[in-house]
Coordinates of C-alpha atoms and ligand atoms in Angstrom, one line a residue:
X27 CA 4.8 23.3 -16.6
X28 CA 3.8 19.7 -16.8
X29 CA 6.3 17.1 -18.0
X30 CA 7.2 13.5 -17.9
X31 CA 9.5 12.8 -15.0
X32 CA 11.8 10.0 -14.1
X33 CA 12.5 9.7 -10.3
X34 CA 15.6 7.6 -11.0
X35 CA 17.3 10.6 -12.7
X36 CA 15.5 13.5 -11.0
X37 CA 17.6 15.9 -8.9
X38 CA 17.7 15.6 -5.2
X39 CA 16.0 19.0 -5.0
X40 CA 13.0 17.7 -7.0
X41 CA 12.7 14.6 -4.8
X42 CA 12.8 16.8 -1.7
X43 CA 10.2 19.1 -3.2
X44 CA 7.9 16.2 -4.0
X45 CA 8.3 15.0 -0.4
X46 CA 7.4 18.5 0.9
X47 CA 4.3 18.5 -1.2
X48 CA 3.3 15.0 0.0
X49 CA 3.7 16.2 3.6
X50 CA 1.6 19.3 2.9
X51 CA -1.1 17.0 1.5
X52 CA -1.0 14.6 4.5
X53 CA -1.3 17.6 6.8
X54 CA -4.3 18.8 4.9
X55 CA -6.1 15.5 4.2
X56 CA -4.8 13.0 6.8
X57 CA -3.6 15.1 9.7
X58 CA -3.4 12.1 12.0
X59 CA -0.9 10.3 9.7
X60 CA 2.8 10.7 10.4
X61 CA 4.7 12.9 8.0
X62 CA 7.0 11.1 5.6
X63 CA 10.8 11.2 5.9
X64 CA 13.2 11.5 2.9
X65 CA 14.8 8.1 3.5
X66 CA 14.9 6.0 0.3
X67 CA 12.3 8.3 -1.3
X68 CA 13.9 8.0 -4.7
X69 CA 13.9 4.2 -4.5
X70 CA 10.3 4.2 -3.2
X71 CA 9.2 6.2 -6.3
X72 CA 11.2 4.2 -8.9
X73 CA 11.6 0.5 -7.9
X74 CA 9.0 -1.9 -9.3
X75 CA 8.4 -5.6 -9.5
X76 CA 9.8 -7.5 -12.6
X77 CA 7.3 -7.0 -15.5
X78 CA 5.8 -3.8 -14.0
X79 CA 6.4 -0.3 -15.2
X80 CA 5.8 3.0 -13.6
X81 CA 5.4 6.2 -15.6
X82 CA 5.4 9.6 -13.8
X83 CA 4.8 13.3 -14.6
X84 CA 5.2 16.4 -12.5
X85 CA 3.7 19.8 -12.6
X86 CA 6.4 22.3 -11.6
X87 CA 6.3 26.0 -10.8
X88 CA 7.3 28.1 -13.8
X89 CA 9.8 30.5 -12.1
X90 CA 13.0 28.8 -10.9
X91 CA 14.2 30.5 -7.7
X92 CA 17.9 31.4 -7.9
X93 CA 18.8 28.6 -10.3
X94 CA 16.9 26.0 -8.3
X95 CA 14.2 24.0 -10.1
X96 CA 10.7 25.2 -9.5
X97 CA 8.7 23.6 -6.7
X98 CA 6.7 20.5 -7.5
X99 CA 3.0 21.4 -7.3
X100 CA 1.5 18.2 -8.7
X101 CA 2.5 14.6 -9.4
X102 CA 0.9 11.8 -11.3
X103 CA 2.1 8.2 -11.7
X104 CA 0.6 5.2 -13.2
X105 CA 1.9 1.7 -12.4
X106 CA 1.3 -0.7 -15.3
X107 CA 0.8 -4.1 -13.8
X108 CA -1.0 -7.2 -15.2
X109 CA -3.9 -5.8 -17.2
X110 CA -4.5 -2.6 -15.2
X111 CA -3.0 0.9 -14.8
X112 CA -2.9 1.9 -11.2
X113 CA -3.1 5.6 -10.8
X114 CA -1.9 8.0 -8.1
X115 CA -2.4 11.7 -8.3
X116 CA -1.2 14.4 -5.9
X117 CA -1.9 18.1 -6.1
X118 CA -0.5 20.6 -3.6
X119 CA -3.2 22.0 -1.3
X120 CA -2.4 25.5 -2.5
X121 CA -3.1 24.6 -6.1
X122 CA -6.4 22.7 -5.8
X123 CA -9.7 23.3 -7.7
X124 CA -7.9 24.9 -10.6
X125 CA -8.2 21.8 -12.9
X126 CA -4.6 20.5 -12.4
X127 CA -5.8 17.2 -11.0
X128 CA -8.0 16.6 -14.0
X129 CA -5.3 17.6 -16.4
X130 CA -2.9 15.1 -14.7
X131 CA -5.4 12.2 -14.9
X132 CA -6.0 13.0 -18.6
X133 CA -2.3 12.8 -19.3
X134 CA -1.9 9.5 -17.5
X135 CA -5.1 8.0 -19.0
X136 CA -4.0 8.9 -22.5
X137 CA -0.7 7.0 -22.0
X138 CA -2.4 4.0 -20.4
X139 CA -4.7 3.9 -23.5
X140 CA -1.8 4.1 -25.9
X141 CA -0.1 1.3 -24.0
X142 CA -3.1 -0.9 -24.8
X143 CA -4.5 -1.2 -21.3
X144 CA -8.3 -1.3 -20.8
X145 CA -8.9 -0.4 -17.2
X146 CA -7.5 1.9 -14.6
X147 CA -7.8 1.7 -10.8
X148 CA -7.0 4.1 -8.0
X149 CA -7.0 3.9 -4.2
X150 CA -9.1 6.7 -2.7
X151 CA -9.0 7.6 1.0
X152 CA -12.5 8.1 2.5
X153 CA -13.2 11.6 3.9
X154 CA -10.8 13.4 1.6
X155 CA -11.4 15.6 -1.6
X156 CA -10.2 12.7 -3.7
X157 CA -13.6 11.0 -3.4
X158 CA -15.5 13.8 -5.1
X159 CA -12.6 14.3 -7.5
X160 CA -12.6 10.7 -8.9
X161 CA -16.4 10.6 -8.9
X162 CA -16.5 13.8 -10.9
X163 CA -14.2 12.1 -13.5
X164 CA -16.6 9.1 -13.8
X165 CA -14.6 6.6 -11.7
X166 CA -16.9 4.1 -9.9
X167 CA -16.3 2.5 -6.5
X168 CA -15.4 -1.2 -6.8
X169 CA -14.4 -2.0 -3.3
X170 CA -14.3 -0.5 0.2
X171 CA -12.1 -1.5 3.1
X172 CA -11.7 -0.1 6.6
X173 CA -8.4 1.1 7.8
X174 CA -7.7 0.6 11.5
X175 CA -4.8 1.9 13.6
X176 CA -3.3 0.4 16.7
X177 CA -1.4 2.7 19.2
X178 CA 1.3 0.6 20.7
X179 CA 1.3 2.8 23.8
X180 CA -2.1 1.3 24.7
X181 CA -1.1 -2.3 24.2
X182 CA -1.3 -4.8 27.2
X183 CA 2.0 -6.6 26.5
X184 CA 1.4 -9.3 29.2
X185 CA -2.0 -10.1 27.7
X186 CA -0.3 -10.6 24.4
X187 CA 2.2 -13.1 25.8
X188 CA -0.8 -15.0 27.2
X189 CA -2.5 -15.0 23.8
X190 CA 0.7 -16.3 22.1
X191 CA 0.8 -19.2 24.7
X192 CA -2.8 -20.0 23.9
X193 CA -2.1 -21.5 20.5
X194 CA -3.2 -25.1 20.0
X195 CA -0.9 -28.1 20.2
X196 CA 1.2 -29.0 17.2
X197 CA 1.9 -25.5 16.0
X198 CA 5.2 -23.7 16.3
X199 CA 5.5 -19.9 15.8
X200 CA 8.5 -18.5 14.0
X201 CA 9.6 -15.0 13.5
X202 CA 11.3 -14.1 10.2
X203 CA 12.7 -10.6 10.0
X204 CA 13.4 -9.8 6.3
X205 CA 11.2 -12.6 4.9
X206 CA 10.7 -16.3 5.1
X207 CA 13.8 -18.4 4.9
X208 CA 14.6 -20.3 1.7
X209 CA 13.5 -23.7 3.1
X210 CA 10.0 -22.2 4.0
X211 CA 9.4 -20.3 0.8
X212 CA 7.5 -23.0 -1.1
X213 CA 5.2 -23.9 1.9
X214 CA 4.7 -20.1 2.5
X215 CA 3.7 -19.4 -1.1
X216 CA 1.2 -22.3 -1.0
X217 CA -0.5 -20.8 2.0
X218 CA -0.6 -17.4 0.3
X219 CA -2.3 -19.0 -2.7
X220 CA -5.3 -19.8 -0.6
X221 CA -6.4 -16.2 -0.5
X222 CA -6.1 -15.7 -4.3
X223 CA -9.9 -15.7 -4.6
X224 CA -10.4 -13.2 -1.9
X225 CA -7.9 -10.9 -3.6
X226 CA -9.9 -10.7 -6.8
X227 CA -10.4 -7.1 -7.8
X228 CA -7.8 -5.7 -5.4
X229 CA -5.0 -3.4 -6.6
X230 CA -2.2 -5.0 -4.6
X231 CA -1.9 -8.6 -5.8
X232 CA -0.4 -11.1 -3.4
X233 CA 2.5 -13.4 -4.2
X234 CA 1.3 -16.9 -4.9
X235 CA 4.3 -18.7 -6.3
X236 CA 7.8 -18.9 -4.8
X237 CA 9.5 -16.8 -7.5
X238 CA 6.9 -14.1 -7.3
X239 CA 7.2 -14.1 -3.6
X240 CA 11.1 -13.7 -3.8
X241 CA 10.6 -10.9 -6.3
X242 CA 8.1 -9.2 -4.1
X243 CA 10.4 -9.3 -1.1
X244 CA 13.3 -8.0 -3.1
X245 CA 11.2 -5.2 -4.4
X246 CA 10.1 -4.2 -0.9
X247 CA 13.7 -4.2 0.3
X248 CA 14.8 -2.0 -2.6
X249 CA 12.0 0.5 -1.9
X250 CA 13.3 0.8 1.7
X251 CA 10.5 -1.2 3.2
X252 CA 11.5 -3.8 5.9
X253 CA 9.2 -6.8 6.0
X254 CA 8.6 -8.9 9.2
X255 CA 6.8 -12.2 9.2
X256 CA 5.5 -14.6 11.8
X257 CA 4.5 -18.0 10.6
X258 CA 2.7 -20.8 12.4
X259 CA 4.2 -24.1 11.3
X260 CA 2.0 -27.2 11.7
X261 CA 4.7 -29.6 12.8
X262 CA 3.0 -32.9 11.9
X263 CA 2.6 -31.9 8.2
X264 CA 5.1 -29.1 7.7
X265 CA 2.3 -26.8 6.4
X266 CA 2.4 -23.1 7.1
X267 CA -0.9 -23.1 8.8
X268 CA -0.9 -19.3 9.3
X269 CA 1.2 -16.3 8.5
X270 CA 1.1 -12.6 9.2
X271 CA 3.2 -9.9 7.5
X272 CA 4.1 -6.4 8.7
X273 CA 6.2 -3.9 6.8
X274 CA 8.1 -1.0 8.3
X275 CA 8.7 1.6 5.6
X276 CA 11.8 3.8 5.9
X277 CA 9.5 6.7 4.7
X278 CA 7.3 6.5 7.8
X279 CA 9.1 4.2 10.3
X280 CA 6.9 5.1 13.3
X281 CA 3.8 3.6 11.6
X282 CA 4.0 0.1 10.2
X283 CA 1.7 -1.4 7.6
X284 CA 0.0 -4.7 8.1
X285 CA 0.0 -6.8 4.9
X286 CA -1.5 -10.2 4.6
X287 CA -2.7 -12.3 7.6
X288 CA -3.8 -15.8 6.6
X289 CA -4.9 -18.9 8.5
X290 CA -5.6 -22.0 6.2
X291 CA -9.2 -23.0 6.4
X292 CA -8.5 -26.4 7.9
X293 CA -6.3 -25.0 10.7
X294 CA -8.9 -22.5 11.9
X295 CA -10.3 -22.7 15.5
X296 CA -6.8 -23.2 17.1
X297 CA -6.2 -19.6 18.1
X298 CA -3.6 -19.2 15.3
X299 CA -4.8 -15.8 14.0
X300 CA -4.6 -14.2 17.5
X301 CA -1.3 -15.9 18.4
X302 CA 0.6 -14.9 15.2
X303 CA -0.6 -11.2 15.4
X304 CA 0.3 -11.0 19.2
X305 CA 3.7 -12.6 18.6
X306 CA 4.3 -10.1 15.8
X307 CA 3.6 -7.1 18.1
X308 CA 5.9 -8.5 20.8
X309 CA 8.7 -9.0 18.2
X310 CA 8.3 -5.6 16.7
X311 CA 8.6 -4.0 20.1
X312 CA 12.2 -5.1 20.3
X313 CA 13.1 -5.2 16.5
X314 CA 11.7 -1.6 15.9
X315 CA 11.8 0.4 19.2
X316 CA 10.9 3.6 17.3
X317 CA 7.6 2.1 16.1
X318 CA 4.5 3.7 17.7
X319 CA 1.6 2.5 15.5
X320 CA 0.5 -0.2 13.1
X321 CA -2.2 0.3 10.5
X322 CA -4.2 -2.4 8.8
X323 CA -6.8 -2.6 6.1
X324 CA -9.8 -5.1 6.2
X325 CA -12.8 -5.8 4.1
X326 CA -15.9 -4.9 6.0
X327 CA -17.2 -8.4 5.4
X328 CA -14.1 -10.0 7.2
X329 CA -15.8 -10.0 10.6
X330 CA -13.4 -12.6 12.1
X331 CA -10.3 -10.5 11.4
X332 CA -12.1 -7.3 12.5
X333 CA -12.9 -9.0 15.8
X334 CA -9.3 -10.1 16.3
X335 CA -8.0 -6.6 15.5
X336 CA -10.6 -5.1 17.9
X337 CA -9.3 -7.4 20.7
X338 CA -5.8 -6.3 20.0
X339 CA -6.8 -2.7 20.4
X340 CA -7.1 -1.5 16.7
X341 CA -9.5 1.4 16.2
X342 CA -11.3 1.9 12.9
X343 CA -9.9 5.0 11.3
X344 CA -11.5 5.6 7.9
X345 CA -12.8 4.0 4.7
X346 CA -10.2 3.1 2.0
X347 CA -11.8 2.6 -1.4
X348 CA -10.8 1.3 -4.7
X349 CA -12.3 3.1 -7.7
X350 CA -12.0 2.0 -11.3
X351 CA -12.7 3.3 -14.8
X352 CA -12.7 1.9 -18.3
X353 CA -9.7 3.7 -20.0
X354 CA -11.2 4.5 -23.5
X355 CA -14.4 5.9 -21.8
X356 CA -12.3 7.9 -19.4
X357 CA -10.1 9.5 -22.1
X358 CA -13.2 10.3 -24.1
X359 CA -14.9 11.9 -21.1
X360 CA -11.8 13.9 -20.1
X361 CA -11.3 15.1 -23.7
X362 CA -14.9 16.2 -23.8
X363 CA -14.6 18.0 -20.5
X364 CA -11.7 20.0 -22.0
Ligands
LIG229 C1 -7.9 14.8 -5.4 C2 -6.9 15.9 -6.0 C3 -5.9 15.2 -6.9 C4 -7.8 16.9 -6.8 O1 -6.9 17.8 -7.4 P1 -7.5 19.3 -7.9 O2 -6.4 19.9 -8.8 O3 -8.0 20.0 -6.8 O4 -8.7 18.7 -8.9 P2 -9.4 19.6 -10.0 O5 -9.3 21.0 -9.8 O6 -8.9 19.1 -11.4 O7 -10.9 19.1 -9.8 C5 -11.7 18.5 -10.8 C6 -13.1 18.3 -10.2 O8 -13.0 17.3 -9.1 C7 -14.1 17.7 -8.2 N1 -13.4 18.1 -6.9 C8 -12.1 18.2 -6.7 N2 -11.9 18.6 -5.4 C9 -13.1 18.6 -4.8 C10 -13.6 19.0 -3.5 N3 -12.7 19.3 -2.5 N4 -14.9 19.0 -3.2 C11 -15.8 18.7 -4.2 N5 -15.4 18.4 -5.5 C12 -14.1 18.4 -5.8 C13 -14.8 18.9 -8.8 O9 -15.9 18.4 -9.5 C14 -13.7 19.5 -9.7 O10 -14.3 20.3 -10.7 P3 -14.7 21.8 -10.4 O11 -13.6 22.4 -9.6 O12 -14.8 22.4 -11.8 O13 -15.9 21.8 -9.6 C15 -6.3 16.7 -4.8 O14 -7.2 17.1 -3.9 C16 -5.2 15.8 -4.1 O15 -4.1 15.8 -4.4 N6 -5.7 15.1 -3.0 C17 -4.8 14.2 -2.3 C18 -4.8 12.8 -3.0 C19 -4.3 11.7 -2.1 O16 -3.9 10.8 -2.7 N7 -4.3 11.8 -0.8 C20 -4.1 10.7 0.1 C21 -2.8 10.5 0.7 S1 -1.5 11.6 0.6

């Protein structure tokens, strides 16, 4: 049975069943990734930024077992943001190649069409069945990044301390667990605006203005994700010359996610990128003692950042792609495929 599903009102048993399916998928497709924990799972699935909407459906086993709801065997959600519907589809490994994935995409695409959106996007992990799946549905690849993973067990902590000390004169590093303080928000948002152009076409828009930045931090907290920030303040001008953001999700607290790292163009060449990332790792070591890995995503063209990450010990893991489709064409194609 496939039905629209609201994670805010779903039973705890359904949330647990979805988590179980997600972990079975991780074990099948990304066995090196840590399994997810149930902490804040409901919030993770339901909380959104102001102005965004998420619509979900589940495929559930037909026969309830002793009054319990049937296991969740498939899940699709679409996040309506800006002018795009961002899709996520999960099918239990035991149920694959029976057409369920295609059926779920068709359901979501029809709704996105009815809502008046013209394009859909999806993140697709390289080396998994999802690549052939989305290509078979006519999605095309718009963008490829490389995911890299750092094992903290292999980090040379004293070398990191030396890197931090190597930052140029006039810069002060600051650590902000939870997010930038109020008096820094405006300067921080101005620095984030610099990468607006680079973000074009990505599915995870950055926060360019102070209010959007506050909303985005609030949303992260509500979803059980703890942000940490290191900024490099240029003392003579008060500019945030550089910043780096890492998020520790309650759902997989042993592996943190690197978000943006930015050094303003006119502050490059002072060792800021290396220093802020090194300081972040040193801070995380005490703030999050359970953390064992950090993962980061970089455009293959971003050679400077790839070099910094390689020096820190990050190892390339796999491709991470963004695929897109025009909604009307997709609906038409899926209807024709039956
Ligand atoms: C991608 C996914 C949704 C596909 O679900 P599914 O129910 O197996 O898909 P379908 O049966 O509807 O397949 C539709 C078509 O996609 C293509 N396809 C799907 N899986 C494929 C595979 N493993 N190899 C080649 N083609 C494949 C085929 O053309 C298939 O049609 P066919 O079976 O008639 O040949 C499922 O594998 C999945 O959940 N993957 C995990 C997704 C994910 O996000 N993982 C990352 C982190 S958890």
